[in-house]
Amino acid sequence: MNAISARNLVKTYGRVEAVNNISFDVKEQSIFGFLGPNGAGKSTTQRILTGVVIPEAGSVEIMGYSLFEQPTEAKQEIGVVPEQANVYGDLTAWENLMFIAEIYCMNKLKAEKRAAELLNLFTLYEKRNFKAKGFSKGMKQRLLLCMALLSDPKILFLDEPTTGLDVESKQIIRDVIRRFHEQGKTIFLSTHDIEEANMLCHEVAIINQGRIAVIDRPANLKQSIQKLNWLEVTFGGRVPEEKEFAGLDGVEQVKKSGHSFILYSSHPGKVIPSLGKLIEEKELELISLHTQEPSLEEVFLHFINNEEAYRKGA
Amino acid sequence: MSKATALQASIKRTIAISKKNTKIYYMKPPVIIFGLLFPSVMFLAFIIGRGLEPAQLTPSILGVAVLFTASAVGPLISPWERMMKTYERILTAPISLWNNIMGDIISGFLFGLLISMVPLLAGWLIFGTQFTHIIPLIIALCLAVFCFSALGSLISALPTELPTNAMMLANLIRFPLIFMSGVFLPLQELPEWAQIVSYISPLTYAVDLFRWSTGEGNFINIYLSYFVLIIFIVIFVYWGKIAHQKAIKVLY
């Protein structure tokens, strides 16, 4: 079953097409990354999926409930951490949580128990009776996560959850995402932190100019741009000339970096045998050889820069 | 989910919104200024140098207090929450727009009712105002407070993230209402054109009912006044819902 199904979503602001006819599914119990540069339509899409923004066209299903026809049922299934910290500053951390418990119609005792657990988990329990307006950004973000998790939602929406946070807060939040996923929940992570998406996500969508450029598993995306694969080879003793590598099978480009050479190739498997021959012939002293696949960042840049070309190819 | 369970959940959510508003907004400066200080100043302005018996002024003061206190909280809530980015929290939660609007109206209603007790009790205990129709007065008071609280919620639908904009609009509406509703002078003493204008103000019907409750006599049929107040409530609540829906579309 899909946790989220979005179909043909359209949202414009004046002449700007913030979201341009996008459709995708998020599988239940997965971590789905939503990547894109600033202004690509990430936040608008997430705000549509969470019921903040009403699109001009399209439909959204959350755990089988239509977001626009059964909003209460659909929203009961989700927890949201928006991009900007939006706790109630005039309420204490505890009051913020109890307010959420009341609007989700939770049993009071159960809510208090869960609130205490979450505050402990996010190291905020000692501050529970402090007004949230005195909290740091990291503390507010952790309190927002507590609020999002209090009702034990099936889907957690996170919009840039670690942006601008200290290392400790980032780590806590990432650990909680993993733990939450282990409990069988679905996570929709909107981020521009590619490394974070790479670490956490099972599937990522890259959005640009309101359109989805690609959706796939991070590993598949990396494979899809094989031409960015490269080998790093380091020599001791005599360092060969750059031109000596130019004729090797499969090598498309060579770059020298100190005693190392970076050999770019679409087919790294072809390069290695011919490289072995060259080493033997030239009596070179090989110190190390690494093959490297493209990083998700390179994939991201590739799809953002070549979106049009990719679409034509696809 | 059965209809009864859904209704129960809906009521719980409305109460939760109302409780939250009570904790956050009752002590905000605009609420204190327009909900407490302004009616107090108006009371002094009425009483000093006019040579009137304070007991005679109780219905007028009650009218001003009801208008200002009941509509003090409402206009602040939504713009304040938009400014503080907590409004999105409400939109993502399983709360209908009805729950949210009714929660806002109830918090304004409770604030208005609580503060309106001050001139009412002062009139009764200190100035010796005779209340000849207690139960009808309480009903009139509740209807009037609910009506102006609904008006406050309607004003808060102004698509703005600045509370001052909504407060300005609130004053733009409230001040003319005082002058056109027979608060300073009984309706029968107003010129004919002013009497006609006064019929479009809900405060007219509220103050006339207050006057009747203190034995001063009514200008409008009391049943008509109750009915018109109810009509104004229905209009403000439904118009408020439509206006809030539009504001959400404009702002998000």
Coordinates of C-alpha atoms in Angstrom, one line a residue:
Chain A
M1 CA 0.0 0.0 0.0
N2 CA 1.2 3.5 -0.7
A3 CA 1.3 5.8 2.3
I4 CA 1.1 8.9 0.1
S5 CA -0.3 9.1 -3.5
A6 CA -0.1 12.5 -5.2
R7 CA -1.6 12.9 -8.6
N8 CA -1.3 15.8 -11.1
L9 CA -0.7 18.5 -8.4
V10 CA -0.7 22.0 -9.8
K11 CA -0.1 25.2 -7.8
T12 CA 0.7 28.6 -9.2
Y13 CA 1.6 31.8 -7.5
G14 CA 0.8 34.6 -10.0
R15 CA 2.7 33.6 -13.1
V16 CA 5.1 31.3 -11.2
E17 CA 4.3 27.6 -11.5
A18 CA 5.5 26.4 -8.1
V19 CA 4.2 22.9 -8.6
N20 CA 3.6 21.8 -12.2
N21 CA 1.5 18.7 -12.6
I22 CA 3.5 16.4 -10.4
S23 CA 2.6 12.8 -9.5
F24 CA 4.3 10.3 -7.3
D25 CA 3.8 7.6 -4.7
V26 CA 5.5 7.0 -1.4
K27 CA 5.6 3.4 -0.3
E28 CA 4.5 2.6 3.2
Q29 CA 7.3 2.1 5.8
S30 CA 9.9 3.9 3.6
I31 CA 12.0 7.0 4.0
F32 CA 11.3 9.2 0.9
G33 CA 13.6 12.1 0.2
F34 CA 12.4 15.1 -1.6
L35 CA 15.4 17.0 -3.0
G36 CA 15.7 20.2 -4.9
P37 CA 17.4 23.5 -5.0
N38 CA 15.8 26.5 -3.3
G39 CA 12.6 27.6 -4.9
A40 CA 12.2 24.3 -6.7
G41 CA 8.8 23.6 -5.2
K42 CA 9.8 21.3 -2.3
S43 CA 8.0 23.2 0.4
T44 CA 5.0 24.0 -1.7
T45 CA 4.6 20.3 -2.4
Q46 CA 5.0 19.3 1.2
R47 CA 2.5 22.0 2.2
I48 CA 0.0 20.6 -0.3
L49 CA 0.5 17.1 1.1
T50 CA 0.0 18.3 4.6
G51 CA -3.2 20.3 3.9
V52 CA -1.7 23.8 4.3
V53 CA -1.8 24.8 0.6
I54 CA -4.8 24.0 -1.6
P55 CA -3.7 23.1 -5.1
E56 CA -5.5 24.3 -8.2
A57 CA -5.6 20.8 -9.5
G58 CA -4.7 17.3 -8.4
S59 CA -5.5 14.9 -5.6
V60 CA -3.6 13.5 -2.6
E61 CA -4.3 10.3 -0.7
I62 CA -2.9 9.8 2.7
M63 CA -3.1 6.2 3.9
G64 CA -6.0 5.7 1.6
Y65 CA -7.9 8.8 2.7
S66 CA -8.5 11.7 0.3
L67 CA -6.8 14.7 1.8
F68 CA -9.3 17.1 0.3
E69 CA -12.5 15.0 0.9
Q70 CA -11.6 13.4 4.2
P71 CA -9.2 16.0 5.6
T72 CA -9.7 15.1 9.3
E73 CA -9.1 11.4 8.8
A74 CA -6.1 12.0 6.5
K75 CA -4.5 14.5 8.9
Q76 CA -5.0 12.2 11.8
E77 CA -2.5 9.9 10.2
I78 CA 0.3 12.5 9.8
G79 CA 2.8 14.4 12.0
V80 CA 4.4 17.5 10.5
V81 CA 7.6 19.4 11.3
P82 CA 7.4 22.5 9.1
E83 CA 10.5 24.3 7.9
Q84 CA 10.1 27.3 10.3
A85 CA 9.9 26.6 14.0
N86 CA 6.3 27.2 15.0
V87 CA 5.8 26.1 18.5
Y88 CA 3.6 28.3 20.7
G89 CA 6.2 30.5 22.4
D90 CA 3.7 31.6 25.1
L91 CA 3.1 28.1 26.2
T92 CA 5.5 25.8 28.0
A93 CA 6.9 22.7 26.2
W94 CA 4.4 20.6 28.2
E95 CA 1.4 22.8 27.3
N96 CA 2.4 22.7 23.6
L97 CA 2.3 18.9 23.8
M98 CA -0.9 18.8 25.7
F99 CA -2.6 21.1 23.1
I100 CA -1.5 18.7 20.4
A101 CA -2.9 15.8 22.5
E102 CA -6.2 17.5 22.8
I103 CA -6.6 18.4 19.1
Y104 CA -5.7 14.8 18.2
C105 CA -8.3 13.6 20.8
M106 CA -5.8 11.5 22.7
N107 CA -6.5 9.9 26.0
K108 CA -5.1 12.2 28.6
L109 CA -3.1 9.6 30.6
K110 CA -1.7 8.1 27.4
A111 CA -0.8 11.5 26.1
E112 CA 1.0 12.5 29.3
K113 CA 3.0 9.2 29.3
R114 CA 4.0 9.6 25.6
A115 CA 4.8 13.3 26.1
A116 CA 7.2 12.5 29.0
E117 CA 8.8 9.7 26.9
L118 CA 9.3 12.0 23.9
L119 CA 10.6 14.9 26.0
N120 CA 13.1 12.5 27.6
L121 CA 14.1 11.1 24.2
F122 CA 14.7 14.6 22.9
T123 CA 16.5 15.7 26.1
L124 CA 13.8 18.3 26.9
Y125 CA 12.2 16.8 29.9
E126 CA 14.0 19.1 32.4
K127 CA 12.7 22.1 30.4
R128 CA 9.1 20.9 30.1
N129 CA 7.8 23.7 32.3
F130 CA 9.7 26.5 30.5
K131 CA 8.0 28.7 28.0
A132 CA 9.1 27.7 24.5
K133 CA 9.9 31.3 23.5
G134 CA 13.1 31.0 25.5
F135 CA 14.2 27.9 23.7
S136 CA 17.1 27.8 21.2
K137 CA 16.4 26.9 17.5
G138 CA 17.6 23.3 18.1
M139 CA 15.4 23.0 21.2
K140 CA 12.4 24.4 19.3
Q141 CA 13.1 21.9 16.5
R142 CA 13.2 19.0 18.9
L143 CA 10.0 20.2 20.5
L144 CA 8.4 20.4 17.1
L145 CA 9.4 16.8 16.5
C146 CA 7.9 15.8 19.9
M147 CA 4.7 17.5 18.8
A148 CA 4.7 15.7 15.5
L149 CA 5.3 12.3 17.0
L150 CA 3.0 12.7 20.0
S151 CA -0.1 11.2 18.3
D152 CA 2.0 8.3 17.0
P153 CA 1.3 9.2 13.3
K154 CA 1.8 6.7 10.5
I155 CA 3.6 9.3 8.3
L156 CA 6.0 11.9 9.4
F157 CA 6.6 14.9 7.2
L158 CA 9.9 16.7 7.8
D159 CA 10.7 20.0 6.0
E160 CA 14.4 20.8 6.3
P161 CA 14.5 19.3 9.8
T162 CA 18.2 19.8 10.4
T163 CA 18.9 23.0 8.6
G164 CA 20.8 25.5 10.7
L165 CA 21.1 23.1 13.7
D166 CA 24.1 22.2 15.8
V167 CA 25.8 18.9 15.3
E168 CA 24.2 17.3 18.4
S169 CA 20.6 18.4 17.4
K170 CA 21.2 17.1 13.9
Q171 CA 22.4 13.7 15.3
I172 CA 19.4 13.4 17.6
I173 CA 17.0 14.1 14.8
R174 CA 18.6 11.7 12.4
D175 CA 18.6 9.0 15.0
V176 CA 15.0 9.6 15.7
I177 CA 14.2 9.4 12.0
R178 CA 15.9 6.0 11.8
R179 CA 14.2 4.8 15.0
F180 CA 10.8 6.0 13.8
H181 CA 11.3 4.1 10.5
E182 CA 12.3 1.0 12.4
Q183 CA 8.9 1.2 14.1
G184 CA 7.3 0.8 10.6
K185 CA 6.5 4.4 9.9
T186 CA 6.8 6.3 6.7
I187 CA 8.9 9.4 6.5
F188 CA 8.7 12.2 3.9
L189 CA 11.9 14.1 4.1
S190 CA 12.1 17.4 2.2
T191 CA 15.7 18.6 2.2
H192 CA 18.5 20.2 0.3
D193 CA 21.0 18.3 2.4
I194 CA 22.0 15.7 -0.2
E195 CA 24.2 13.8 2.2
E196 CA 21.4 13.5 4.7
A197 CA 19.1 12.1 2.0
N198 CA 21.8 9.7 0.9
M199 CA 22.3 8.5 4.5
L200 CA 18.6 8.1 5.3
C201 CA 16.4 7.7 2.3
H202 CA 15.3 4.5 0.5
E203 CA 13.9 6.5 -2.5
V204 CA 14.5 10.1 -3.6
A205 CA 12.7 12.5 -5.9
I206 CA 14.5 15.3 -7.4
I207 CA 12.3 18.3 -8.1
N208 CA 13.3 21.3 -10.1
Q209 CA 11.2 24.3 -11.3
G210 CA 8.1 22.7 -10.0
R211 CA 8.6 19.4 -11.9
I212 CA 9.9 16.1 -10.8
A213 CA 13.1 15.4 -12.7
V214 CA 13.5 11.8 -11.4
I215 CA 12.4 9.4 -8.7
D216 CA 14.4 6.3 -7.8
R217 CA 16.5 4.7 -5.2
P218 CA 19.8 6.6 -4.5
A219 CA 21.9 3.6 -5.7
N220 CA 19.9 3.4 -9.0
L221 CA 20.3 7.1 -9.6
K222 CA 24.0 6.9 -9.1
Q223 CA 24.1 4.0 -11.6
S224 CA 22.0 5.9 -14.1
I225 CA 24.8 8.4 -14.6
Q226 CA 27.7 5.9 -14.9
K227 CA 29.7 8.2 -17.0
L228 CA 30.6 10.0 -13.8
N229 CA 32.4 6.9 -12.5
W230 CA 36.1 7.3 -12.0
L231 CA 39.2 5.5 -10.8
E232 CA 41.8 7.1 -8.6
V233 CA 45.3 5.6 -9.1
T234 CA 48.3 6.6 -7.0
F235 CA 51.9 5.8 -7.8
G236 CA 55.2 5.7 -5.9
G237 CA 58.6 6.2 -7.5
R238 CA 58.4 7.5 -11.0
V239 CA 55.1 9.4 -11.7
P240 CA 54.0 8.8 -15.3
E241 CA 52.9 11.5 -17.6
E242 CA 49.2 12.3 -18.1
K243 CA 49.4 11.5 -21.8
E244 CA 50.5 7.9 -21.0
F245 CA 46.9 7.2 -19.8
A246 CA 45.2 8.8 -22.7
G247 CA 45.2 5.7 -24.9
L248 CA 43.9 3.3 -22.3
D249 CA 40.7 1.4 -23.1
G250 CA 37.6 3.1 -21.7
V251 CA 39.3 6.2 -20.4
E252 CA 37.5 9.3 -21.4
Q253 CA 39.3 11.9 -19.4
V254 CA 42.4 12.1 -17.2
K255 CA 43.2 14.5 -14.4
K256 CA 46.4 14.7 -12.5
S257 CA 46.3 15.4 -8.8
G258 CA 49.8 15.2 -7.1
H259 CA 51.1 11.6 -7.4
S260 CA 47.5 10.4 -8.2
F261 CA 45.5 10.4 -11.4
I262 CA 41.8 10.4 -11.8
L263 CA 40.6 8.4 -14.8
Y264 CA 37.0 9.1 -15.8
S265 CA 35.2 6.3 -17.6
S266 CA 31.7 5.1 -18.4
H267 CA 33.0 1.5 -18.1
P268 CA 35.5 1.3 -15.3
G269 CA 35.7 -2.5 -15.8
K270 CA 37.4 -2.0 -19.2
V271 CA 40.0 0.4 -17.8
I272 CA 41.4 -1.9 -15.1
P273 CA 43.0 -4.6 -17.4
S274 CA 44.5 -2.1 -19.7
L275 CA 45.8 -0.1 -16.7
G276 CA 47.4 -3.4 -15.4
K277 CA 49.2 -3.8 -18.7
L278 CA 50.5 -0.2 -18.6
I279 CA 51.8 -0.6 -15.1
E280 CA 53.6 -3.8 -16.1
E281 CA 55.1 -2.3 -19.3
K282 CA 56.2 1.0 -17.7
E283 CA 57.3 -0.8 -14.5
L284 CA 55.3 1.7 -12.4
E285 CA 55.0 1.3 -8.7
L286 CA 51.3 1.1 -7.9
I287 CA 50.4 2.3 -4.4
S288 CA 46.6 2.4 -4.5
L289 CA 43.6 2.0 -6.8
H290 CA 40.1 3.1 -6.0
T291 CA 37.0 3.0 -8.0
Q292 CA 34.4 5.6 -7.2
E293 CA 30.7 5.9 -8.1
P294 CA 29.1 9.3 -8.4
S295 CA 27.9 10.9 -5.2
L296 CA 24.3 11.7 -4.8
E297 CA 25.3 15.3 -5.0
E298 CA 26.7 14.7 -8.4
V299 CA 23.5 12.9 -9.3
F300 CA 21.5 15.8 -8.1
L301 CA 23.6 18.4 -10.1
H302 CA 23.4 16.1 -13.1
F303 CA 19.6 16.0 -13.0
I304 CA 19.2 19.6 -12.2
N305 CA 21.5 20.7 -15.0
N306 CA 20.4 18.1 -17.5
E307 CA 16.8 17.8 -16.6
E308 CA 15.6 18.6 -20.1
A309 CA 18.1 16.2 -21.7
Y310 CA 17.1 13.5 -19.2
R311 CA 13.4 13.9 -20.0
K312 CA 14.1 13.6 -23.7
G313 CA 16.1 10.5 -23.0
A314 CA 13.6 8.9 -20.7
Chain B
M1 CA -16.5 6.6 13.2
S2 CA -20.1 7.2 14.2
K3 CA -21.7 10.6 14.0
A4 CA -21.9 10.9 17.7
T5 CA -18.2 10.1 18.1
A6 CA -17.2 12.5 15.4
L7 CA -19.3 15.2 17.0
Q8 CA -17.7 14.5 20.4
A9 CA -14.2 14.7 18.8
S10 CA -15.2 17.9 17.0
I11 CA -16.3 19.5 20.3
K12 CA -13.1 18.4 22.0
R13 CA -11.0 20.0 19.3
T14 CA -13.0 23.3 19.5
I15 CA -12.5 23.4 23.3
A16 CA -8.8 22.7 22.8
I17 CA -8.5 25.7 20.4
S18 CA -10.4 27.8 22.9
K19 CA -8.2 26.8 25.8
K20 CA -5.1 27.5 23.9
N21 CA -6.4 31.0 22.9
T22 CA -7.3 31.7 26.5
K23 CA -3.8 30.9 27.7
I24 CA -2.0 32.8 25.0
Y25 CA -4.2 35.8 24.0
Y26 CA -6.0 37.1 27.0
M27 CA -2.9 38.9 28.3
K28 CA -1.7 40.3 24.9
P29 CA -1.3 44.1 24.9
P30 CA -3.9 44.8 22.2
V31 CA -6.5 42.7 24.1
I32 CA -5.7 44.6 27.4
I33 CA -5.8 48.0 25.7
F34 CA -9.0 47.4 23.7
G35 CA -10.7 44.9 26.0
L36 CA -10.0 46.4 29.4
L37 CA -8.6 49.9 29.2
F38 CA -10.8 51.3 26.5
P39 CA -14.1 50.4 28.1
S40 CA -12.8 51.8 31.4
V41 CA -11.9 55.1 29.8
M42 CA -15.2 55.2 28.0
F43 CA -17.0 54.7 31.3
L44 CA -15.1 57.7 32.8
A45 CA -15.8 59.8 29.7
F46 CA -19.5 59.0 30.0
I47 CA -19.8 59.7 33.7
I48 CA -17.6 62.8 34.2
G49 CA -19.2 66.2 33.8
R50 CA -22.5 64.9 32.3
G51 CA -24.6 65.2 35.4
L52 CA -26.1 61.8 34.8
E53 CA -26.9 59.2 37.4
P54 CA -24.4 56.4 37.0
A55 CA -27.3 53.9 37.3
Q56 CA -28.8 55.4 34.1
L57 CA -25.6 54.8 32.2
T58 CA -25.3 51.1 33.0
P59 CA -26.9 49.9 29.8
S60 CA -24.7 52.2 27.7
I61 CA -21.5 51.2 29.5
L62 CA -22.5 47.6 29.3
G63 CA -23.0 48.0 25.5
V64 CA -19.6 49.5 25.0
A65 CA -18.0 46.9 27.3
V66 CA -19.6 44.1 25.4
L67 CA -18.6 45.5 22.0
F68 CA -15.0 46.1 22.9
T69 CA -14.3 43.1 25.1
A70 CA -16.0 40.5 23.0
S71 CA -14.3 41.7 19.8
A72 CA -10.9 42.2 21.4
V73 CA -9.5 38.7 21.2
G74 CA -10.9 37.5 17.9
P75 CA -9.1 39.9 15.5
L76 CA -5.8 39.2 17.1
I77 CA -5.7 35.4 16.9
S78 CA -5.4 34.4 13.3
P79 CA -3.1 37.3 12.2
W80 CA -0.9 36.7 15.3
E81 CA -0.7 33.0 14.5
R82 CA 0.2 33.7 10.9
M83 CA 2.9 36.0 12.0
M84 CA 4.3 33.5 14.5
K85 CA 3.9 30.7 11.9
T86 CA 1.8 28.6 14.3
Y87 CA -1.2 28.9 11.9
E88 CA 0.3 26.2 9.7
R89 CA 0.3 23.9 12.8
I90 CA -3.5 24.4 12.9
L91 CA -3.9 23.8 9.2
T92 CA -1.9 20.5 9.3
A93 CA -3.8 19.2 12.3
P94 CA -7.1 17.2 12.1
I95 CA -9.1 20.3 12.9
S96 CA -11.8 21.6 10.6
L97 CA -12.1 25.3 9.9
W98 CA -15.3 25.2 11.9
N99 CA -13.5 23.9 14.9
N100 CA -10.9 26.7 14.6
I101 CA -13.4 29.5 14.1
M102 CA -15.7 28.3 16.9
G103 CA -12.7 27.9 19.2
D104 CA -11.7 31.5 18.4
I105 CA -15.3 32.7 18.9
I106 CA -15.7 30.9 22.2
S107 CA -12.5 32.3 23.6
G108 CA -13.6 35.8 22.7
F109 CA -17.1 35.0 24.1
L110 CA -15.7 33.9 27.5
F111 CA -13.4 37.0 27.7
G112 CA -16.2 39.3 26.7
L113 CA -18.6 37.7 29.2
L114 CA -16.1 37.8 32.0
I115 CA -15.2 41.4 31.6
S116 CA -18.8 42.5 30.9
M117 CA -19.6 41.3 34.4
V118 CA -17.6 44.2 35.8
P119 CA -19.9 47.0 34.6
L120 CA -22.9 44.8 35.2
L121 CA -21.9 44.1 38.8
A122 CA -20.7 47.7 39.3
G123 CA -24.1 49.0 38.1
W124 CA -26.0 46.7 40.4
L125 CA -23.9 46.8 43.5
I126 CA -22.3 50.2 43.5
F127 CA -24.6 52.5 41.4
G128 CA -27.9 50.8 42.4
T129 CA -29.1 50.0 38.9
Q130 CA -32.4 48.1 39.0
F131 CA -32.5 45.1 36.8
T132 CA -36.1 44.4 36.1
H133 CA -35.7 41.5 33.7
I134 CA -32.7 39.4 34.9
I135 CA -33.1 36.3 32.7
P136 CA -33.8 38.2 29.5
L137 CA -30.8 40.4 30.3
I138 CA -28.5 37.4 30.7
I139 CA -29.8 36.0 27.4
A140 CA -29.3 39.4 25.7
L141 CA -25.9 39.7 27.1
C142 CA -24.8 36.2 25.9
L143 CA -26.2 36.8 22.4
A144 CA -24.5 40.2 22.2
V145 CA -21.2 38.9 23.4
F146 CA -21.3 35.9 21.0
C147 CA -22.3 38.3 18.2
F148 CA -19.3 40.6 18.7
S149 CA -17.0 37.7 19.3
A150 CA -18.1 36.3 15.9
L151 CA -17.5 39.8 14.4
G152 CA -14.0 39.7 15.9
S153 CA -13.4 36.3 14.3
L154 CA -14.7 37.6 11.0
I155 CA -12.2 40.6 11.2
S156 CA -9.4 38.2 11.9
A157 CA -10.0 36.7 8.4
L158 CA -8.3 39.7 6.9
P159 CA -5.5 38.1 4.9
T160 CA -2.6 39.6 6.7
E161 CA 0.2 38.5 8.9
L162 CA 0.3 41.7 10.8
P163 CA -2.0 41.8 13.9
T164 CA -2.0 45.6 13.8
N165 CA -3.8 45.6 10.4
A166 CA -6.6 43.5 11.9
M167 CA -6.7 45.7 15.0
M168 CA -7.0 48.8 12.8
L169 CA -9.8 47.3 10.9
A170 CA -11.5 46.3 14.1
N171 CA -11.4 49.9 15.3
L172 CA -12.6 51.2 12.0
I173 CA -15.7 49.1 12.5
R174 CA -16.2 49.4 16.3
F175 CA -16.0 53.2 16.7
P176 CA -18.7 54.0 14.2
L177 CA -20.9 51.3 15.8
I178 CA -20.8 53.2 19.1
F179 CA -22.0 56.4 17.6
M180 CA -24.7 54.9 15.4
S181 CA -26.2 52.5 17.9
G182 CA -28.0 54.7 20.5
V183 CA -25.3 54.2 23.1
F184 CA -24.9 57.9 24.0
L185 CA -28.5 58.7 23.5
P186 CA -31.6 56.5 23.6
L187 CA -32.8 55.6 20.1
Q188 CA -36.1 57.6 20.5
E189 CA -34.0 60.8 21.0
L190 CA -32.1 60.3 17.8
P191 CA -33.2 62.0 14.5
E192 CA -35.0 59.9 12.1
W193 CA -32.1 59.4 9.7
A194 CA -29.9 58.3 12.6
Q195 CA -32.6 55.9 13.8
I196 CA -32.6 54.3 10.3
V197 CA -28.9 54.0 10.2
S198 CA -28.9 52.5 13.7
Y199 CA -30.8 49.5 12.5
I200 CA -27.8 48.1 10.6
S201 CA -25.8 47.9 13.9
P202 CA -26.2 44.8 16.1
L203 CA -25.1 47.0 19.0
T204 CA -28.4 48.9 18.6
Y205 CA -30.5 45.8 19.5
A206 CA -28.1 44.8 22.3
V207 CA -28.2 48.2 24.0
D208 CA -32.0 48.5 23.5
L209 CA -32.4 45.1 25.3
F210 CA -30.1 46.3 28.1
R211 CA -32.1 49.4 28.5
W212 CA -35.3 47.4 28.6
S213 CA -33.8 45.1 31.2
T214 CA -33.0 48.0 33.5
G215 CA -36.6 49.3 33.3
E216 CA -35.9 52.2 30.9
G217 CA -38.1 51.0 28.2
N218 CA -37.4 49.6 24.8
F219 CA -37.6 51.3 21.4
I220 CA -37.6 48.1 19.3
N221 CA -39.7 45.0 20.0
I222 CA -37.7 42.8 22.3
Y223 CA -38.4 39.6 20.4
L224 CA -37.3 41.4 17.2
S225 CA -34.1 42.4 18.9
Y226 CA -33.3 38.9 20.0
F227 CA -34.1 37.6 16.5
V228 CA -31.9 40.2 14.8
L229 CA -29.0 39.5 17.1
I230 CA -29.3 35.8 16.2
I231 CA -29.4 36.7 12.5
F232 CA -26.2 38.8 13.0
I233 CA -24.5 35.9 14.7
V234 CA -25.4 33.5 11.8
I235 CA -24.2 36.1 9.2
F236 CA -20.9 36.8 11.1
V237 CA -20.1 33.1 11.6
Y238 CA -20.8 32.0 8.0
W239 CA -19.2 35.1 6.5
G240 CA -16.2 34.4 8.8
K241 CA -15.9 30.9 7.5
I242 CA -16.0 32.0 3.9
A243 CA -13.6 34.8 4.6
H244 CA -11.1 32.5 6.4
Q245 CA -11.2 30.1 3.5
K246 CA -10.4 32.9 1.1
A247 CA -7.6 34.2 3.4
I248 CA -6.0 30.7 3.5
K249 CA -6.1 30.6 -0.3
V250 CA -4.6 34.1 -0.6
L251 CA -1.9 33.6 2.0
Y252 CA -0.8 30.0 1.3

